[in-house]
């Protein structure tokens, strides 16, 4: 049962900064080059909080976490950031170009805070996580005592009551409108009206929540909550640390998109691409295709089999089809699981322990970049996948199962910097 509430967030003052220049994507998609770009874009850009620079002289007293806390506090003191006058939720509409077909689409969600629950108790994950990002996010949250980016969750609403409410709100003038360099348009409306807030909470209450993106942030919020409960045993259930900032999106939204996440093999000792090519052709009847265009087209053709793409050095582009088997476990029925259990584990020795080390697999959603990395010698091989469906994600989550790490890429990501959720023990999250 989802407990969704308004909150008194911290926002950039649009009279002090240009909102389009201070927002950024979530930390986990910001590359080192992106960081340089956002640092130069505005000295108050949110990247200084969510993905700050690491320097050779960092120590326990001066590091990217202490600097994030210093920026956060100073910007608040200077009025660059301010506390919202009243609790509210935010209707958040994203207009974007679909990378798959180039069509313009739009997706609506609600930014609110959600009561934290352990996995399986009304909140369901679908993907395994890595230890390193969890440690990073835990250190950052403890430094700033705030949620800086939302968890992205899906809900079910068979009567479309939430959509009816958000459509009413969207008839008004947005509180904030941002157009990014990627030609995405982000429009945000604040909802203060108590009747609407209560109607929204009632509409969402029956639904379980399925984490689409932000598993690391949710697990970090649980860790932070548990520590705060130990340190503040008298704090009431309404204490802010019992909640987490969340973007809630209808699982049946027709413009909800998942992009595939491709695998890049790097620095695997003893890897022999010729041996892998021969094995794929002999054991899995892999078919070689002549060029990139034919390769990418074949990868997207509708087929009944599991279909994988393998790119090897010297222009070796292979399409691998594997027969589908009746599966009880929904994870086993996914292309990404077939890749791991059929090729990565038995032939390359990349099992769960190796994945956790994050040494030999890198990830990208850009198929052309994956091919460039192989051709340029920066990757030993690339394994290209088709995207799972939203129904696959829900089936995995409902079954209590987990996909391999980086199996889904919900697109587009919500921006970081629209609103922050303060977590100090004195803050209360009250029902509307």
PDB file of N, CA, C and O in Angstrom, residues 229-278:
ATOM      1  N   UNK A 229      16.814   6.245  12.695  1.00  0.00           N
ATOM      2  CA  UNK A 229      15.960   5.668  13.737  1.00  0.00           C
ATOM      3  C   UNK A 229      16.770   5.276  14.959  1.00  0.00           C
ATOM      4  O   UNK A 229      16.313   5.424  16.097  1.00  0.00           O
ATOM      5  N   UNK A 230      17.985   4.769  14.711  1.00  0.00           N
ATOM      6  CA  UNK A 230      18.838   4.418  15.852  1.00  0.00           C
ATOM      7  C   UNK A 230      19.287   5.666  16.610  1.00  0.00           C
ATOM      8  O   UNK A 230      19.352   5.672  17.841  1.00  0.00           O
ATOM      9  N   UNK A 231      19.589   6.733  15.868  1.00  0.00           N
ATOM     10  CA  UNK A 231      20.090   7.950  16.502  1.00  0.00           C
ATOM     11  C   UNK A 231      18.976   8.819  17.089  1.00  0.00           C
ATOM     12  O   UNK A 231      19.235   9.644  17.961  1.00  0.00           O
ATOM     13  N   UNK A 232      17.749   8.642  16.605  1.00  0.00           N
ATOM     14  CA  UNK A 232      16.617   9.452  17.071  1.00  0.00           C
ATOM     15  C   UNK A 232      15.436   8.520  17.380  1.00  0.00           C
ATOM     16  O   UNK A 232      14.409   8.557  16.699  1.00  0.00           O
ATOM     17  N   UNK A 233      15.570   7.711  18.415  1.00  0.00           N
ATOM     18  CA  UNK A 233      14.533   6.697  18.682  1.00  0.00           C
ATOM     19  C   UNK A 233      13.179   7.299  19.042  1.00  0.00           C
ATOM     20  O   UNK A 233      12.157   6.607  18.928  1.00  0.00           O
ATOM     21  N   UNK A 234      13.132   8.572  19.448  1.00  0.00           N
ATOM     22  CA  UNK A 234      11.855   9.185  19.811  1.00  0.00           C
ATOM     23  C   UNK A 234      11.166   9.868  18.621  1.00  0.00           C
ATOM     24  O   UNK A 234      10.065  10.410  18.766  1.00  0.00           O
ATOM     25  N   UNK A 235      11.812   9.841  17.467  1.00  0.00           N
ATOM     26  CA  UNK A 235      11.222  10.517  16.307  1.00  0.00           C
ATOM     27  C   UNK A 235       9.935   9.818  15.898  1.00  0.00           C
ATOM     28  O   UNK A 235       9.841   8.592  15.911  1.00  0.00           O
ATOM     29  N   UNK A 236       8.912  10.563  15.499  1.00  0.00           N
ATOM     30  CA  UNK A 236       7.624   9.971  15.152  1.00  0.00           C
ATOM     31  C   UNK A 236       7.660   9.348  13.754  1.00  0.00           C
ATOM     32  O   UNK A 236       8.581   9.589  12.972  1.00  0.00           O
ATOM     33  N   UNK A 237       6.640   8.565  13.411  1.00  0.00           N
ATOM     34  CA  UNK A 237       6.578   7.974  12.063  1.00  0.00           C
ATOM     35  C   UNK A 237       6.556   9.011  10.947  1.00  0.00           C
ATOM     36  O   UNK A 237       6.904   8.703   9.816  1.00  0.00           O
ATOM     37  N   UNK A 238       6.148  10.253  11.272  1.00  0.00           N
ATOM     38  CA  UNK A 238       6.080  11.296  10.253  1.00  0.00           C
ATOM     39  C   UNK A 238       7.428  11.983  10.017  1.00  0.00           C
ATOM     40  O   UNK A 238       7.522  12.910   9.196  1.00  0.00           O
ATOM     41  N   UNK A 239       8.486  11.568  10.740  1.00  0.00           N
ATOM     42  CA  UNK A 239       9.799  12.178  10.519  1.00  0.00           C
ATOM     43  C   UNK A 239      10.201  12.005   9.060  1.00  0.00           C
ATOM     44  O   UNK A 239       9.972  10.964   8.441  1.00  0.00           O
ATOM     45  N   UNK A 240      10.825  13.041   8.486  1.00  0.00           N
ATOM     46  CA  UNK A 240      11.108  13.069   7.045  1.00  0.00           C
ATOM     47  C   UNK A 240      11.989  11.910   6.600  1.00  0.00           C
ATOM     48  O   UNK A 240      11.880  11.451   5.457  1.00  0.00           O
ATOM     49  N   UNK A 241      12.853  11.417   7.489  1.00  0.00           N
ATOM     50  CA  UNK A 241      13.762  10.355   7.050  1.00  0.00           C
ATOM     51  C   UNK A 241      13.044   9.029   6.811  1.00  0.00           C
ATOM     52  O   UNK A 241      13.647   8.083   6.295  1.00  0.00           O
ATOM     53  N   UNK A 242      11.775   8.930   7.163  1.00  0.00           N
ATOM     54  CA  UNK A 242      10.990   7.729   6.868  1.00  0.00           C
ATOM     55  C   UNK A 242      10.397   7.758   5.456  1.00  0.00           C
ATOM     56  O   UNK A 242       9.664   6.835   5.074  1.00  0.00           O
ATOM     57  N   UNK A 243      10.719   8.794   4.679  1.00  0.00           N
ATOM     58  CA  UNK A 243      10.175   8.958   3.337  1.00  0.00           C
ATOM     59  C   UNK A 243      11.318   9.183   2.349  1.00  0.00           C
ATOM     60  O   UNK A 243      12.429   9.534   2.733  1.00  0.00           O
ATOM     61  N   UNK A 244      11.010   8.998   1.064  1.00  0.00           N
ATOM     62  CA  UNK A 244      12.011   9.209   0.028  1.00  0.00           C
ATOM     63  C   UNK A 244      11.375   9.932  -1.151  1.00  0.00           C
ATOM     64  O   UNK A 244      10.219   9.678  -1.514  1.00  0.00           O
ATOM     65  N   UNK A 245      12.118  10.864  -1.735  1.00  0.00           N
ATOM     66  CA  UNK A 245      11.663  11.595  -2.915  1.00  0.00           C
ATOM     67  C   UNK A 245      11.497  10.620  -4.081  1.00  0.00           C
ATOM     68  O   UNK A 245      12.414   9.858  -4.401  1.00  0.00           O
ATOM     69  N   UNK A 246      10.327  10.672  -4.732  1.00  0.00           N
ATOM     70  CA  UNK A 246       9.998   9.684  -5.755  1.00  0.00           C
ATOM     71  C   UNK A 246       9.240  10.327  -6.905  1.00  0.00           C
ATOM     72  O   UNK A 246       8.344  11.146  -6.688  1.00  0.00           O
ATOM     73  N   UNK A 247       9.602   9.937  -8.127  1.00  0.00           N
ATOM     74  CA  UNK A 247       8.798  10.245  -9.303  1.00  0.00           C
ATOM     75  C   UNK A 247       7.909   9.038  -9.573  1.00  0.00           C
ATOM     76  O   UNK A 247       8.401   7.930  -9.779  1.00  0.00           O
ATOM     77  N   UNK A 248       6.604   9.259  -9.571  1.00  0.00           N
ATOM     78  CA  UNK A 248       5.624   8.184  -9.744  1.00  0.00           C
ATOM     79  C   UNK A 248       5.020   8.287 -11.145  1.00  0.00           C
ATOM     80  O   UNK A 248       4.465   9.328 -11.521  1.00  0.00           O
ATOM     81  N   UNK A 249       5.120   7.203 -11.916  1.00  0.00           N
ATOM     82  CA  UNK A 249       4.636   7.180 -13.294  1.00  0.00           C
ATOM     83  C   UNK A 249       3.730   5.976 -13.476  1.00  0.00           C
ATOM     84  O   UNK A 249       4.021   4.876 -12.989  1.00  0.00           O
ATOM     85  N   UNK A 250       2.629   6.175 -14.185  1.00  0.00           N
ATOM     86  CA  UNK A 250       1.682   5.098 -14.467  1.00  0.00           C
ATOM     87  C   UNK A 250       2.348   4.045 -15.347  1.00  0.00           C
ATOM     88  O   UNK A 250       2.898   4.359 -16.409  1.00  0.00           O
ATOM     89  N   UNK A 251       2.299   2.788 -14.917  1.00  0.00           N
ATOM     90  CA  UNK A 251       2.932   1.709 -15.671  1.00  0.00           C
ATOM     91  C   UNK A 251       2.309   1.512 -17.045  1.00  0.00           C
ATOM     92  O   UNK A 251       2.922   0.883 -17.918  1.00  0.00           O
ATOM     93  N   UNK A 252       1.092   2.025 -17.253  1.00  0.00           N
ATOM     94  CA  UNK A 252       0.442   1.877 -18.557  1.00  0.00           C
ATOM     95  C   UNK A 252       0.559   3.129 -19.424  1.00  0.00           C
ATOM     96  O   UNK A 252      -0.071   3.194 -20.481  1.00  0.00           O
ATOM     97  N   UNK A 253       1.347   4.109 -18.998  1.00  0.00           N
ATOM     98  CA  UNK A 253       1.550   5.297 -19.825  1.00  0.00           C
ATOM     99  C   UNK A 253       2.097   4.847 -21.183  1.00  0.00           C
ATOM    100  O   UNK A 253       3.145   4.195 -21.253  1.00  0.00           O
ATOM    101  N   UNK A 254       1.412   5.187 -22.282  1.00  0.00           N
ATOM    102  CA  UNK A 254       1.861   4.706 -23.592  1.00  0.00           C
ATOM    103  C   UNK A 254       3.219   5.247 -24.018  1.00  0.00           C
ATOM    104  O   UNK A 254       3.856   4.686 -24.909  1.00  0.00           O
ATOM    105  N   UNK A 255       3.682   6.312 -23.380  1.00  0.00           N
ATOM    106  CA  UNK A 255       4.978   6.877 -23.731  1.00  0.00           C
ATOM    107  C   UNK A 255       6.069   6.535 -22.719  1.00  0.00           C
ATOM    108  O   UNK A 255       7.128   7.179 -22.684  1.00  0.00           O
ATOM    109  N   UNK A 256       5.814   5.513 -21.907  1.00  0.00           N
ATOM    110  CA  UNK A 256       6.848   4.988 -21.015  1.00  0.00           C
ATOM    111  C   UNK A 256       7.791   4.137 -21.864  1.00  0.00           C
ATOM    112  O   UNK A 256       7.368   3.174 -22.497  1.00  0.00           O
ATOM    113  N   UNK A 257       9.062   4.497 -21.890  1.00  0.00           N
ATOM    114  CA  UNK A 257      10.014   3.852 -22.786  1.00  0.00           C
ATOM    115  C   UNK A 257      11.161   3.211 -22.007  1.00  0.00           C
ATOM    116  O   UNK A 257      11.661   3.774 -21.035  1.00  0.00           O
ATOM    117  N   UNK A 258      11.585   2.024 -22.486  1.00  0.00           N
ATOM    118  CA  UNK A 258      12.781   1.364 -21.966  1.00  0.00           C
ATOM    119  C   UNK A 258      13.752   1.196 -23.127  1.00  0.00           C
ATOM    120  O   UNK A 258      13.374   0.691 -24.193  1.00  0.00           O
ATOM    121  N   UNK A 259      14.988   1.619 -22.938  1.00  0.00           N
ATOM    122  CA  UNK A 259      16.033   1.403 -23.923  1.00  0.00           C
ATOM    123  C   UNK A 259      16.868   0.194 -23.520  1.00  0.00           C
ATOM    124  O   UNK A 259      17.013  -0.102 -22.320  1.00  0.00           O
ATOM    125  N   UNK A 260      17.431  -0.514 -24.487  1.00  0.00           N
ATOM    126  CA  UNK A 260      18.323  -1.624 -24.133  1.00  0.00           C
ATOM    127  C   UNK A 260      19.620  -1.099 -23.537  1.00  0.00           C
ATOM    128  O   UNK A 260      20.057   0.017 -23.835  1.00  0.00           O
ATOM    129  N   UNK A 261      20.235  -1.908 -22.701  1.00  0.00           N
ATOM    130  CA  UNK A 261      21.538  -1.578 -22.137  1.00  0.00           C
ATOM    131  C   UNK A 261      22.523  -2.637 -22.602  1.00  0.00           C
ATOM    132  O   UNK A 261      22.404  -3.806 -22.245  1.00  0.00           O
ATOM    133  N   UNK A 262      23.472  -2.215 -23.427  1.00  0.00           N
ATOM    134  CA  UNK A 262      24.413  -3.136 -24.048  1.00  0.00           C
ATOM    135  C   UNK A 262      25.642  -3.329 -23.160  1.00  0.00           C
ATOM    136  O   UNK A 262      25.978  -2.475 -22.335  1.00  0.00           O
ATOM    137  N   UNK A 263      26.320  -4.452 -23.358  1.00  0.00           N
ATOM    138  CA  UNK A 263      27.488  -4.819 -22.555  1.00  0.00           C
ATOM    139  C   UNK A 263      28.761  -4.671 -23.375  1.00  0.00           C
ATOM    140  O   UNK A 263      28.819  -5.107 -24.521  1.00  0.00           O
ATOM    141  N   UNK A 264      29.794  -4.109 -22.751  1.00  0.00           N
ATOM    142  CA  UNK A 264      31.114  -4.007 -23.350  1.00  0.00           C
ATOM    143  C   UNK A 264      32.089  -4.818 -22.511  1.00  0.00           C
ATOM    144  O   UNK A 264      32.158  -4.651 -21.287  1.00  0.00           O
ATOM    145  N   UNK A 265      32.840  -5.706 -23.163  1.00  0.00           N
ATOM    146  CA  UNK A 265      33.834  -6.535 -22.475  1.00  0.00           C
ATOM    147  C   UNK A 265      35.182  -5.825 -22.500  1.00  0.00           C
ATOM    148  O   UNK A 265      35.650  -5.393 -23.567  1.00  0.00           O
ATOM    149  N   UNK A 266      35.823  -5.729 -21.318  1.00  0.00           N
ATOM    150  CA  UNK A 266      37.093  -5.027 -21.226  1.00  0.00           C
ATOM    151  C   UNK A 266      38.049  -5.757 -20.285  1.00  0.00           C
ATOM    152  O   UNK A 266      37.646  -6.271 -19.242  1.00  0.00           O
ATOM    153  N   UNK A 267      39.319  -5.801 -20.691  1.00  0.00           N
ATOM    154  CA  UNK A 267      40.421  -6.226 -19.812  1.00  0.00           C
ATOM    155  C   UNK A 267      40.231  -7.636 -19.256  1.00  0.00           C
ATOM    156  O   UNK A 267      40.633  -7.918 -18.123  1.00  0.00           O
ATOM    157  N   UNK A 268      39.648  -8.528 -20.042  1.00  0.00           N
ATOM    158  CA  UNK A 268      39.493  -9.917 -19.604  1.00  0.00           C
ATOM    159  C   UNK A 268      40.717 -10.698 -20.042  1.00  0.00           C
ATOM    160  O   UNK A 268      40.967 -10.899 -21.236  1.00  0.00           O
ATOM    161  N   UNK A 269      41.496 -11.154 -19.087  1.00  0.00           N
ATOM    162  CA  UNK A 269      42.738 -11.858 -19.379  1.00  0.00           C
ATOM    163  C   UNK A 269      42.460 -13.142 -20.160  1.00  0.00           C
ATOM    164  O   UNK A 269      41.552 -13.908 -19.824  1.00  0.00           O
ATOM    165  N   UNK A 270      43.238 -13.370 -21.206  1.00  0.00           N
ATOM    166  CA  UNK A 270      43.125 -14.592 -21.978  1.00  0.00           C
ATOM    167  C   UNK A 270      41.989 -14.616 -22.975  1.00  0.00           C
ATOM    168  O   UNK A 270      41.740 -15.655 -23.614  1.00  0.00           O
ATOM    169  N   UNK A 271      41.296 -13.510 -23.142  1.00  0.00           N
ATOM    170  CA  UNK A 271      40.165 -13.502 -24.079  1.00  0.00           C
ATOM    171  C   UNK A 271      40.662 -13.694 -25.504  1.00  0.00           C
ATOM    172  O   UNK A 271      41.577 -13.002 -25.961  1.00  0.00           O
ATOM    173  N   UNK A 272      40.026 -14.622 -26.223  1.00  0.00           N
ATOM    174  CA  UNK A 272      40.384 -14.943 -27.604  1.00  0.00           C
ATOM    175  C   UNK A 272      39.147 -14.738 -28.474  1.00  0.00           C
ATOM    176  O   UNK A 272      38.246 -15.578 -28.482  1.00  0.00           O
ATOM    177  N   UNK A 273      39.067 -13.617 -29.216  1.00  0.00           N
ATOM    178  CA  UNK A 273      37.860 -13.369 -30.010  1.00  0.00           C
ATOM    179  C   UNK A 273      37.629 -14.424 -31.085  1.00  0.00           C
ATOM    180  O   UNK A 273      36.482 -14.767 -31.385  1.00  0.00           O
ATOM    181  N   UNK A 274      38.706 -14.955 -31.673  1.00  0.00           N
ATOM    182  CA  UNK A 274      38.529 -15.989 -32.676  1.00  0.00           C
ATOM    183  C   UNK A 274      37.916 -17.243 -32.092  1.00  0.00           C
ATOM    184  O   UNK A 274      37.049 -17.883 -32.719  1.00  0.00           O
ATOM    185  N   UNK A 275      38.344 -17.610 -30.913  1.00  0.00           N
ATOM    186  CA  UNK A 275      37.775 -18.790 -30.258  1.00  0.00           C
ATOM    187  C   UNK A 275      36.295 -18.585 -29.948  1.00  0.00           C
ATOM    188  O   UNK A 275      35.468 -19.497 -30.143  1.00  0.00           O
ATOM    189  N   UNK A 276      35.939 -17.363 -29.456  1.00  0.00           N
ATOM    190  CA  UNK A 276      34.532 -17.091 -29.164  1.00  0.00           C
ATOM    191  C   UNK A 276      33.702 -17.132 -30.446  1.00  0.00           C
ATOM    192  O   UNK A 276      32.605 -17.696 -30.458  1.00  0.00           O
ATOM    193  N   UNK A 277      34.231 -16.565 -31.518  1.00  0.00           N
ATOM    194  CA  UNK A 277      33.508 -16.580 -32.793  1.00  0.00           C
ATOM    195  C   UNK A 277      33.254 -18.007 -33.249  1.00  0.00           C
ATOM    196  O   UNK A 277      32.132 -18.363 -33.647  1.00  0.00           O
ATOM    197  N   UNK A 278      34.286 -18.858 -33.205  1.00  0.00           N
ATOM    198  CA  UNK A 278      34.120 -20.257 -33.621  1.00  0.00           C
ATOM    199  C   UNK A 278      33.109 -20.979 -32.739  1.00  0.00           C
ATOM    200  O   UNK A 278      32.282 -21.759 -33.234  1.00  0.00           O
TER     201      UNK A 278
END
